[in-house]
Coordinates of C-alpha atoms in Angstrom, one line a residue:
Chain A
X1 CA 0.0 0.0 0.0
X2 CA 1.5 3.3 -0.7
X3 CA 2.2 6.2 1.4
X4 CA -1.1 7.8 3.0
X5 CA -0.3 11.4 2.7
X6 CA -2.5 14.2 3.1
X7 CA -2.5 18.2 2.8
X8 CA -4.9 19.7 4.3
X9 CA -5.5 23.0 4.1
X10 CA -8.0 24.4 5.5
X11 CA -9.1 28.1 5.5
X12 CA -12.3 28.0 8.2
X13 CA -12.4 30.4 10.9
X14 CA -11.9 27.8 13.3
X15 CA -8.5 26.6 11.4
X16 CA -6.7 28.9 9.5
X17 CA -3.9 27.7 7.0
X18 CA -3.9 24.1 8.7
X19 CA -1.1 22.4 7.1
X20 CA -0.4 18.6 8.1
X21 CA 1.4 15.6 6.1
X22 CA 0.4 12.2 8.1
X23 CA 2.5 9.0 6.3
X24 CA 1.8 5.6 6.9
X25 CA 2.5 4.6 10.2
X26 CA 2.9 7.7 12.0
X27 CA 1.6 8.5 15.3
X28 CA 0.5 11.8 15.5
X29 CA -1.0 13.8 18.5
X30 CA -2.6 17.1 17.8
X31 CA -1.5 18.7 21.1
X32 CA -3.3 22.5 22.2
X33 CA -5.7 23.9 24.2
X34 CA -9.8 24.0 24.2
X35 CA -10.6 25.9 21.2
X36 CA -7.9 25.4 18.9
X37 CA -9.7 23.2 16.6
X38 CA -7.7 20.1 17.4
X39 CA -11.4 18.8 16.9
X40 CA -12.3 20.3 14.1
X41 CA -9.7 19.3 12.1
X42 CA -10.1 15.4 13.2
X43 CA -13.7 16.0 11.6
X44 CA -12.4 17.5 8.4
X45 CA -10.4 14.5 7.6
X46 CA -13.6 11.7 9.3
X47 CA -15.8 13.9 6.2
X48 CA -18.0 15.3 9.2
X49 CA -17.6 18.5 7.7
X50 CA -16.2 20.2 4.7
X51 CA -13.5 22.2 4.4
X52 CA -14.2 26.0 3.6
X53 CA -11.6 25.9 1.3
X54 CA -8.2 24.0 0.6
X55 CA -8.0 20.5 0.6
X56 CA -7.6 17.1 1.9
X57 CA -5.4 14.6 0.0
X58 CA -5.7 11.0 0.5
X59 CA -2.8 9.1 -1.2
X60 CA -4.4 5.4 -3.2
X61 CA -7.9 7.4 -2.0
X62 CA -10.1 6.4 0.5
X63 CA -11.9 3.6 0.5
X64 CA -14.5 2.2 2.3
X65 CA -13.3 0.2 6.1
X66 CA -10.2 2.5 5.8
X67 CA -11.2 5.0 8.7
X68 CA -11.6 4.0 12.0
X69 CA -12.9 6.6 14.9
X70 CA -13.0 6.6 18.6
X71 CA -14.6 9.5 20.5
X72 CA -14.2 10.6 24.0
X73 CA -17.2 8.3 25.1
X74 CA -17.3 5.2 24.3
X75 CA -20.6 5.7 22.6
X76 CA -22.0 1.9 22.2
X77 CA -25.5 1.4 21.6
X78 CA -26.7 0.4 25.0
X79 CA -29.4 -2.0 24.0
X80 CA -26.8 -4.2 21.6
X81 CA -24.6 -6.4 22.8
X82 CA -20.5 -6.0 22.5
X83 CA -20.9 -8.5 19.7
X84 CA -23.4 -6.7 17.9
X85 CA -21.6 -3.4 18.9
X86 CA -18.8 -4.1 17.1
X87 CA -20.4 -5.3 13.8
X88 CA -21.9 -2.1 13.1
X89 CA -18.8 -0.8 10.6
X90 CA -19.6 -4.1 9.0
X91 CA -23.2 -4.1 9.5
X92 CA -23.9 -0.7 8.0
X93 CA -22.2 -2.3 4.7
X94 CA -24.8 -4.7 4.4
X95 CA -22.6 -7.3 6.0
X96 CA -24.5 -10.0 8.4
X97 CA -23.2 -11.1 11.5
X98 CA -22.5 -14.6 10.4
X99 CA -20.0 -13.4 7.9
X100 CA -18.3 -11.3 10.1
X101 CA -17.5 -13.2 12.8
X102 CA -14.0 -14.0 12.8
X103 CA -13.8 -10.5 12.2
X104 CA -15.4 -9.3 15.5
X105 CA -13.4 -11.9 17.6
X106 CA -9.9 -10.9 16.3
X107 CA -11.1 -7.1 17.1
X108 CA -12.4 -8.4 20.6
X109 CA -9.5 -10.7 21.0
X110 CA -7.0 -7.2 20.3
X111 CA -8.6 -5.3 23.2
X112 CA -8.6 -8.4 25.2
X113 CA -12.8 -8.9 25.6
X114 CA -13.0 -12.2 23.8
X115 CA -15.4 -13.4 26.8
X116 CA -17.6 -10.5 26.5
X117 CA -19.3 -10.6 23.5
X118 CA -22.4 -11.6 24.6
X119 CA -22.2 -8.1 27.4
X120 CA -24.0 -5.4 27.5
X121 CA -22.1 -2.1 27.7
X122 CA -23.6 -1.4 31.0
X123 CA -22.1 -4.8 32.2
X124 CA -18.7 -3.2 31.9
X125 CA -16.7 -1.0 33.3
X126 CA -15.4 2.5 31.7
X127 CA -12.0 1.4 30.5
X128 CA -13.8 -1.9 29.1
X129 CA -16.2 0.4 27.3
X130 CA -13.5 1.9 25.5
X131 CA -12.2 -0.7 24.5
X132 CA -15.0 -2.5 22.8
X133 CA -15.1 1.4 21.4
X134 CA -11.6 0.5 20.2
X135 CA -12.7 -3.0 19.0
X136 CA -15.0 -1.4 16.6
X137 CA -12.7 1.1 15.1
X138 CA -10.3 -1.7 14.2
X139 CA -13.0 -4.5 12.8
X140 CA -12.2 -3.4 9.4
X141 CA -9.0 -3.2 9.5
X142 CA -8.6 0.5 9.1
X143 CA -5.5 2.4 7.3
X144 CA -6.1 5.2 9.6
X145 CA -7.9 5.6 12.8
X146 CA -8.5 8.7 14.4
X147 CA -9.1 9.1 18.4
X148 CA -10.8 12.4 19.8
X149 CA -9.5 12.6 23.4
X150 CA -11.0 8.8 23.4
X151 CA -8.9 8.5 27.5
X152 CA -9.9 11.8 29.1
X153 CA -12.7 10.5 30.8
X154 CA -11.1 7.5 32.5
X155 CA -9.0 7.3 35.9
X156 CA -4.9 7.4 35.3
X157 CA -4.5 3.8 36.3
X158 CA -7.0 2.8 33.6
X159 CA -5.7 5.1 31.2
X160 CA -1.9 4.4 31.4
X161 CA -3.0 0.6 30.9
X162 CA -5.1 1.2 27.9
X163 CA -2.1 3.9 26.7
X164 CA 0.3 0.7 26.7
X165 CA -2.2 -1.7 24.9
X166 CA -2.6 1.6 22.4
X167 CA 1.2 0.9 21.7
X168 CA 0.9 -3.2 21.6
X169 CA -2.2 -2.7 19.2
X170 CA -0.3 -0.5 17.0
X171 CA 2.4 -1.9 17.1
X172 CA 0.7 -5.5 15.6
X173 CA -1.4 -3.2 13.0
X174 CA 1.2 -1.1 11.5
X175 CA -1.7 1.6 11.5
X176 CA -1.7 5.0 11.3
X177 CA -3.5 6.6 14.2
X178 CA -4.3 10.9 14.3
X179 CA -4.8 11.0 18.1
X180 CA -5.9 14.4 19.6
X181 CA -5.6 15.0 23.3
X182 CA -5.1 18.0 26.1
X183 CA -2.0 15.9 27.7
X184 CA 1.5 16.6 27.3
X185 CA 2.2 13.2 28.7
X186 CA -0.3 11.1 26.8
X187 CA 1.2 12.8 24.1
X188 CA 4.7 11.9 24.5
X189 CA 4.5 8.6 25.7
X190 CA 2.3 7.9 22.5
X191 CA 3.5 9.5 19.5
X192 CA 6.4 9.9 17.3
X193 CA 5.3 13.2 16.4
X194 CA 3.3 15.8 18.4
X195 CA 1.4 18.6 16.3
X196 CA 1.4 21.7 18.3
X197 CA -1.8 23.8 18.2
X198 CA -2.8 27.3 18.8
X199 CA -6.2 28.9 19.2
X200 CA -7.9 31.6 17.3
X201 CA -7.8 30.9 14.9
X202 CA -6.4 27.1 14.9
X203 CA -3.7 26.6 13.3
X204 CA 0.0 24.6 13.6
X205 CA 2.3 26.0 16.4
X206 CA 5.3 23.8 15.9
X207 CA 5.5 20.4 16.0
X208 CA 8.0 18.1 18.6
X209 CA 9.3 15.4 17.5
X210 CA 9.7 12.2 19.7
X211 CA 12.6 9.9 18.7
X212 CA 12.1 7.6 21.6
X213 CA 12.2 4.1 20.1
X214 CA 9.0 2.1 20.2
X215 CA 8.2 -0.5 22.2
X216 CA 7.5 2.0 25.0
X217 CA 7.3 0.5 28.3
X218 CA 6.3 1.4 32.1
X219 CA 10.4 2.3 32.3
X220 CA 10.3 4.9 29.6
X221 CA 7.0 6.5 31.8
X222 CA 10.1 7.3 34.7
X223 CA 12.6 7.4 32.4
X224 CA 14.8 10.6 31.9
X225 CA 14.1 11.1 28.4
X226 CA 10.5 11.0 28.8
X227 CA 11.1 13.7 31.4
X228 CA 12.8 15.7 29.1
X229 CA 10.6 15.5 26.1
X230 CA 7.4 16.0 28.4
X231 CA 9.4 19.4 29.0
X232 CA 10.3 20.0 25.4
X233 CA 6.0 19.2 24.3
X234 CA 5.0 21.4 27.8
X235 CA 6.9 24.6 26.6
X236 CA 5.7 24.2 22.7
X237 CA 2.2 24.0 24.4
X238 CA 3.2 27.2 26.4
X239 CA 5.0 28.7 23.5
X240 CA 1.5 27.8 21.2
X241 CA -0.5 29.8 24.1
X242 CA 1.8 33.0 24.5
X243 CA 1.3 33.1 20.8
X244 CA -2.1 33.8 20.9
X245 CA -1.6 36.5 24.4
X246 CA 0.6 38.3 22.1
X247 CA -2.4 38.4 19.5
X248 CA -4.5 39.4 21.6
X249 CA -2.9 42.2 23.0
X250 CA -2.0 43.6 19.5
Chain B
X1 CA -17.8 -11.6 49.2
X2 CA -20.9 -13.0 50.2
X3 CA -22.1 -14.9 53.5
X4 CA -21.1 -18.1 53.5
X5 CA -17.7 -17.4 51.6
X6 CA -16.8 -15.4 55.3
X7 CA -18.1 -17.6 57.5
X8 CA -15.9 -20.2 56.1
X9 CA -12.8 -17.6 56.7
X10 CA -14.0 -16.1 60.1
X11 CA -16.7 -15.7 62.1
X12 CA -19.0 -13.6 60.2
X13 CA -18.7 -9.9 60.8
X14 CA -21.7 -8.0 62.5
X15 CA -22.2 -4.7 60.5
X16 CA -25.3 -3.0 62.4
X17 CA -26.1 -0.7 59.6
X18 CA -25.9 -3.7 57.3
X19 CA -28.3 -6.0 59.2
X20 CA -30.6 -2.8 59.2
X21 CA -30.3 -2.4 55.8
X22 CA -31.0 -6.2 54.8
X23 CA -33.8 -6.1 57.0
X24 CA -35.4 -2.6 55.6
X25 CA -35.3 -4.2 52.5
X26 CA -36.5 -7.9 53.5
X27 CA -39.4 -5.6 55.1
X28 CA -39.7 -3.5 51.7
X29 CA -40.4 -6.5 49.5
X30 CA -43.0 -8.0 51.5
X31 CA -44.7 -4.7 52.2
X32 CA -44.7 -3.9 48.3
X33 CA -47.3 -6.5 47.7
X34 CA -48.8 -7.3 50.9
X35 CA -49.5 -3.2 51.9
X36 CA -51.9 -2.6 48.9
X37 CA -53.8 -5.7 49.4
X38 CA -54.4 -5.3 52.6
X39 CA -55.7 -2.1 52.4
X40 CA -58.2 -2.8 49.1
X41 CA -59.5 -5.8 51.3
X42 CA -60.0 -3.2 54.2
X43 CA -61.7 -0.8 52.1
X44 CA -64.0 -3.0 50.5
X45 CA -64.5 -4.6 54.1
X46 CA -65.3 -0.8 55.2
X47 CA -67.8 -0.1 52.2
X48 CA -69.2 -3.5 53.1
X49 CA -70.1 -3.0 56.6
X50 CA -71.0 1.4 55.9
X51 CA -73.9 -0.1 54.0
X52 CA -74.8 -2.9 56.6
X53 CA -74.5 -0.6 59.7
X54 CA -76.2 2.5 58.2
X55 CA -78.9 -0.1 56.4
X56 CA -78.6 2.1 52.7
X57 CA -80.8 0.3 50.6
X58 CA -79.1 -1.5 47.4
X59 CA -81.0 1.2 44.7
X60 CA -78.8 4.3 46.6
X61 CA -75.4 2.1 47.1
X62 CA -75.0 -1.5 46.9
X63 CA -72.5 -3.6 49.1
X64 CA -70.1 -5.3 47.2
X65 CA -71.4 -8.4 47.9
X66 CA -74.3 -7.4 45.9
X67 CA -72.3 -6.0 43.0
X68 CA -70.3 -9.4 42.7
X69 CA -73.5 -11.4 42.7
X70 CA -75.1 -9.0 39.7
X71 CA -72.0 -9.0 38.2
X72 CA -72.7 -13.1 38.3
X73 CA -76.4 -12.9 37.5
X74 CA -76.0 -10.4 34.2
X75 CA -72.4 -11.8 33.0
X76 CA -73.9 -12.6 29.9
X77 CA -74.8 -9.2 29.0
X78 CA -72.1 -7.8 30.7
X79 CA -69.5 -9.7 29.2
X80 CA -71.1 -9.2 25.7
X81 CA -70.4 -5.4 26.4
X82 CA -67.2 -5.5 28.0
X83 CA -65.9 -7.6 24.7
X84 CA -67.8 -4.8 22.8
X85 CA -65.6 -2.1 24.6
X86 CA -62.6 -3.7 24.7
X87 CA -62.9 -4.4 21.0
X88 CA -62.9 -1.0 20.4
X89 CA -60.4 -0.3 23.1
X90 CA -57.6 -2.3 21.1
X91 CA -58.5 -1.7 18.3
X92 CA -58.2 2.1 18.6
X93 CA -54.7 1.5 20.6
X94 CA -53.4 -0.4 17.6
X95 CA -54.3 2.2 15.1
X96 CA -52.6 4.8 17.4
X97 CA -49.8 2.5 17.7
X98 CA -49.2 2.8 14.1
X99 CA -50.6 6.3 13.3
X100 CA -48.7 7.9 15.8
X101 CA -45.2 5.8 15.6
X102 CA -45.5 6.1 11.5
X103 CA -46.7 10.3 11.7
X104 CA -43.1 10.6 14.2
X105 CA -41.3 8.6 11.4
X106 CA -42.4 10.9 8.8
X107 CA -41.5 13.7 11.3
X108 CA -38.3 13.0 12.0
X109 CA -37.4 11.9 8.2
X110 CA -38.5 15.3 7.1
X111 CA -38.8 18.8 9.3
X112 CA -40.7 20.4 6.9
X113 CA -43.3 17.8 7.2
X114 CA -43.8 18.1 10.9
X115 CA -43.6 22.1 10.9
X116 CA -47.0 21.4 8.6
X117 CA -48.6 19.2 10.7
X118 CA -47.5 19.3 14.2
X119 CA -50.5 21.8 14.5
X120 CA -52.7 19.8 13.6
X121 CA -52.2 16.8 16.0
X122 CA -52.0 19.5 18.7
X123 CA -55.6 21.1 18.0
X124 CA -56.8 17.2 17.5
X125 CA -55.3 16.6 21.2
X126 CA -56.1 19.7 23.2
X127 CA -59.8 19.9 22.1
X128 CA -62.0 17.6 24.6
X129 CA -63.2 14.2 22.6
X130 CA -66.4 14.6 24.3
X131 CA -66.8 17.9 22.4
X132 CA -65.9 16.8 19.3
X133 CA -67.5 13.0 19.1
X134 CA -71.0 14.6 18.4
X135 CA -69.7 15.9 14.9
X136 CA -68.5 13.0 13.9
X137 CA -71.0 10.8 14.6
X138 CA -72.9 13.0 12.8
X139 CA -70.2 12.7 9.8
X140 CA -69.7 8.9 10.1
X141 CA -72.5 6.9 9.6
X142 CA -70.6 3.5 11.2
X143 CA -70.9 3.4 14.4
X144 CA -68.6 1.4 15.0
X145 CA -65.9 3.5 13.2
X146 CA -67.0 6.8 14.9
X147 CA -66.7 5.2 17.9
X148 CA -63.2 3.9 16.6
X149 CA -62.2 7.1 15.5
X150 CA -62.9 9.4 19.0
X151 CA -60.6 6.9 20.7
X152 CA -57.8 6.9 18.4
X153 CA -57.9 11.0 18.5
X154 CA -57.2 10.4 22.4
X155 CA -55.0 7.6 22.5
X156 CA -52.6 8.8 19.4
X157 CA -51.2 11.9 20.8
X158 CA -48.9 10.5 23.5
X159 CA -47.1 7.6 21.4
X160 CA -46.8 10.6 18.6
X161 CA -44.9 12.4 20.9
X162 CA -43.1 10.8 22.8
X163 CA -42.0 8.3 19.8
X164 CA -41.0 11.9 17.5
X165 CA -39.1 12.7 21.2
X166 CA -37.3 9.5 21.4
X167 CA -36.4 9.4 17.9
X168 CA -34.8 12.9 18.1
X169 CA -32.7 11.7 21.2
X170 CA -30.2 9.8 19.4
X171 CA -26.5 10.4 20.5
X172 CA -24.9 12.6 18.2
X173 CA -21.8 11.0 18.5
X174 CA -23.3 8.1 17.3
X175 CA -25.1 9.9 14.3
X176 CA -21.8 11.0 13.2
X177 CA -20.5 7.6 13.6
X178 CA -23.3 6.3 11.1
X179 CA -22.6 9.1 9.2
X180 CA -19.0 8.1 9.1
X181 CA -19.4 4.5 8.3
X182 CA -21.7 6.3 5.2
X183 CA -25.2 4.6 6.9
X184 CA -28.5 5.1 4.8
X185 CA -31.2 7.1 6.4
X186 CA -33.2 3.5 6.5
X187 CA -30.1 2.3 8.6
X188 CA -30.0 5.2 10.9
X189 CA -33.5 5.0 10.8
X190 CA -33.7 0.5 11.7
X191 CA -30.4 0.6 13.7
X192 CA -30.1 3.7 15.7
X193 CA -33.3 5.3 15.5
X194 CA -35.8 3.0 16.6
X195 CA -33.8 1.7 19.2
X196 CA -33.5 5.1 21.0
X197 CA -37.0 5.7 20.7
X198 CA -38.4 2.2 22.0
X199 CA -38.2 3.6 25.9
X200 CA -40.3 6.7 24.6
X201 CA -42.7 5.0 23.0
X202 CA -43.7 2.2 25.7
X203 CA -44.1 5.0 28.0
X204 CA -46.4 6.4 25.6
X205 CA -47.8 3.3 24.9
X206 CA -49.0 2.7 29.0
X207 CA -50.3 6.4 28.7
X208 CA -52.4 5.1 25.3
X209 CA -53.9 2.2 27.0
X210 CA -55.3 3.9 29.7
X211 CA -56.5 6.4 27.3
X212 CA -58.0 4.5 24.5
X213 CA -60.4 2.8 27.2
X214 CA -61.5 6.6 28.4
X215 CA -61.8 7.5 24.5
X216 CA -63.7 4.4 24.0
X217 CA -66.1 4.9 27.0
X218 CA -66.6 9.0 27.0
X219 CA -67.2 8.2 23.0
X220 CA -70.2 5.6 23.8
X221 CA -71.5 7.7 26.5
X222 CA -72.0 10.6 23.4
X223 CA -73.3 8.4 21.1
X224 CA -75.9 7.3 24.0
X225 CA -78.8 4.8 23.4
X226 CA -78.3 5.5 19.4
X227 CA -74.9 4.2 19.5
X228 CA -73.9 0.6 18.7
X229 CA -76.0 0.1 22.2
X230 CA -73.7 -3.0 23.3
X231 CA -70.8 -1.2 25.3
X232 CA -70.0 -1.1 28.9
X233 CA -70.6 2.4 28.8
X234 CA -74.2 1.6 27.3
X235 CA -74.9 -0.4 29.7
X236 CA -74.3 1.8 32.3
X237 CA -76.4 4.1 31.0
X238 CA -79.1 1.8 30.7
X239 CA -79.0 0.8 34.0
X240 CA -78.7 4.4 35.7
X241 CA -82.4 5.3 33.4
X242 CA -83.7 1.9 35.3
X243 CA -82.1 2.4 38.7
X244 CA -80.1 -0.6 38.6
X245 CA -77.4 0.9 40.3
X246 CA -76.3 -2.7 41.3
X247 CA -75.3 -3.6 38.0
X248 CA -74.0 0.0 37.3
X249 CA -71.1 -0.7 39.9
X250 CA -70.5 -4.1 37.9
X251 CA -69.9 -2.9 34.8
X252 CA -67.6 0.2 36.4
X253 CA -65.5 -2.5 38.1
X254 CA -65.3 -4.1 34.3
X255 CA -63.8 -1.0 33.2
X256 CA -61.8 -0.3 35.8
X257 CA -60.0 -3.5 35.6
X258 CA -59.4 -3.6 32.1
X259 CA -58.1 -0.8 32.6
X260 CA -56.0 -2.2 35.4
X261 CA -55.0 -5.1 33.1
X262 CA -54.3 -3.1 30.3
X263 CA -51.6 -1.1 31.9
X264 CA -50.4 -3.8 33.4
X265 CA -49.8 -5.4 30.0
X266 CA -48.0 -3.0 29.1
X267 CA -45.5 -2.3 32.2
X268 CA -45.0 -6.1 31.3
X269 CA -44.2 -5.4 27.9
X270 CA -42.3 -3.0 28.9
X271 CA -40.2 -4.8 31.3
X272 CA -39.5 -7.5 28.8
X273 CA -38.5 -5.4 26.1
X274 CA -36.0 -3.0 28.8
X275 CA -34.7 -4.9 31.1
X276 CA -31.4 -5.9 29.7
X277 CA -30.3 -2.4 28.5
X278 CA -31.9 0.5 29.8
X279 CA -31.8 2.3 33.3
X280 CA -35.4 2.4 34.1
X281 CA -35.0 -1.2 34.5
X282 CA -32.3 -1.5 36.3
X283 CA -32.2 -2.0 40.0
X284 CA -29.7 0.1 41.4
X285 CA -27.1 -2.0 43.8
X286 CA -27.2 0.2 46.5

């Protein structure tokens, strides 16, 4: 499959000159705060809105099963079961459940709820929510799957967990993932580059590049590096902010 | 960690507010269906006995005894009617099932379409029945349809909107999820849609049973002794020109408890449909 790259250049007044190239296999966090359009722009390139002008380039195109999404709830359909849950991607294509299935248990089998298809959501707990959430943004095997803040919700204990299985999941896809988040550390712990953003009107700061080498582990979450590049990401964030002071007060 | 795992670790651990709270619940669920019984046997003990004691004759209020016993003597009249006004009961509660979950269908699909005739469901549902059933049975020469029609123009409105509610409730991350995964509007619709609405519309629903019985009685009250002539309501009419107040109180505990047996059909259906998924099933834990 070729390189996935994309321009995207938006001129809206929530994102102004937005220009981003995402290759195949990155892992990039859009990093800023409230109001910079971080979620905007993750629903310019989902095709939940349309660019006021510029454009979005997908390299071999997009086709159908290539996007995968996960929001900040886990947003399941409360009367289907995890099983059913998870089909919908498929489902929605005219796909039945039968034909599916293997499909459904490798997804649950990657989150690691293979003995909870036959759940409801309110049977789990938050962290499990997100991942059958997660489940279903991988069941077909997207190219690219994009995550709005899908962790802010949940406790650290449960999120550093799910951050690691992020990594294993990854790691076994080869996918590209466009995560958004308001944590410097989620950030750097996850990505191997980190997209600045600042706020009116939204638009690229600077970006940080991580050159930690993946498989990231519990040590590199105490390790001095991390440190170090949690302080790099913290004052681009600050640096992103200050930016938009200075605007203000011109 | 429950009882008996404890007790084979330890001697079990005596938690006062615990033991009070098992018991305040043990005390709860036998209350729950022991309380109202007790007290509908009391009160039909109390009517019983006003009417012995105070030696009211049976034309001005009969005991219940009496009304049991007519209800025995006449059931073959009275169970004519009551299958006459339960016929028209359901009947009209089906057609609002599908009138008013169809109309919020159609509401939802298009805006324009409910902007036009939103009004005119409200003017059908604020304006009495009672008021408007003479018109139409001068308009509909069946009978049986006019008397149809008044209590499907009672019944509809609360499955309407609560179903048109329930379908606008969806979660609009989950919209955008459909909308992602490039879902047809009959797939938003089957999928998404319904589902949400399903809580909505049995609520509505045990609000239409109950109504559909009142629409079906207040309509046969208006059309009187030229109606059909068959219904509960009929009879009771009859029966209040003769003074057979007796058999008056018999066919008013028919209503009442198809009433009763309506909703309670419903909370069942309810219940069935719920109880997996959605909170108002759900008992809490603690």
């Amino acid at each position: 499959m070729a390189n996935v790259d994309k321009v995207f250049n938006g001129n809206v007044e929530a994102l102004k000159n937005l220009n981003l190239t995402v290759n195949q296999g990155d892992f990039i966090s859009l990093l800023g705060p409230s109001g910079c359009g971080k979620s905007t722009a993750l629903r310019l390139i989902a095709g939940l809105m349309r660019q006021t002008s510029g454009q979005i380039v997908w390299n071999g195109g997009l086709n159908e099963g290539d996007l995968g999404v996960v929001f900040q709830e886990p947003t399941l359909m409360p009367w289907a079961t995890v099983e059913q849950n998870v089909w919908l991607p498929h489902r929605l294509r005219g796909k039945s459940l039968d034909d599916v299935r293997g499909d459904i248990m490798w997804a649950l089998k990657m989150v690691g709820l293979e003995n909870f298809q036959k759940s409801y959501p309110r049977e789990l707990s938050g962290g499990m929510k997100m991942r059958v959430s997660i489940a279903r943004a991988l069941v077909t095997q997207p190219r690219l799957i994009l995550m709005d803040e899908p962790f802010a919700a949940l406790d650290e204990i449960t999120r550093h967990k799910l951050n690691n299985d992020l990594l294993m999941l990854r790691d076994k896809l080869k996918c590209t993932v466009i995560f958004v988040t308001h944590s410097v550390f989620e950030s750097v712990f996850l990505s191997d580059r980190i997209v600045v953003m600042a706020a009116r009107p939204g638009r690229v700061s600077s970006e940080v590049t991580v050159d930690a080498p993946y498989p990231r582990t519990e040590e590199f979450r105490t390790s001095a590096q991390y440190a170090e590049l949690c302080r790099k990401a913290s004052d681009a964030l600050h640096g992103a902010m200050n930016q938009h002071g200075e605007r203000a007060s011109a | 960690m429950s009882a008996p795992e404890m007790q084979n670790i330890q001697p079990p651990v005596v938690d006062l507010e615990e033991l009070q709270y098992a018991r305040a619940q043990r005390r709860d669920k036998i209350a729950k269906w022991t309380l109202p019984v007790l007290m509908l046997l009391l009160a039909i003990f109390l009517w019983d006995r006003l009417v012995v004691w105070n030696e009211i004759p049976h034309y001005i209020l009969p005991g219940p005894g009496l009304v049991i016993e007519t209800l025995i003597e006449d059931w073959g009249m009275l169970s004519d009617a009551l299958w006459v006004t339960l016929k028209i009961t359901l009947m009209a509660l089906a057609v609002a099932v599908l009138g008013g979950v169809g109309l919020a269908v159609l509401f939802t699909q298009s805006r324009y379409f409910e902007m036009a005739f939103y009004p005119f469901a409200v003017i059908l549902q604020v304006t009495p029945v009672v008021s408007i059933a003479p018109l139409i049975f001068i308009y509909v020469d069946n009978r049986l349809a006019g008397l149809l029609l008044c209590a499907w123009i009672v019944a509809f409105f609360p499955i309407l909107s609560n179903t048109t509610l329930g379908l606008n409730s969806t979660d609009h991350n989950l919209r955008d999820l459909y909308k992602i995964y490039g879902a047809t509007r009959w797939q938003r619709l089957r999928y998404l849609q319904l589902p949400t609405a399903l809580p909505y519309f049995l609520g509505g629903l045990r609000i239409a049973g109950g109504l559909a019985l009142i629409g079906a009685v207040v309509s046969e009250y208006v059309a009187g002794t030229g109606g059909i002539g068959s219904g509960l309501a009929f009879r009771i009419l009859e029966a209040g020109y003769r003074l057979n107040i007796p058999r008056m109180f018999a066919a008013l505990l028919l209503i009442a408890a198809t009433g009763v047996v309506i909703f309670t059909l419903a909370s069942l259906l309810s219940h069935a449909l719920l109880h997996k998924w959605h909170e108002s099933a759900i008992k809490r834990e603690n």
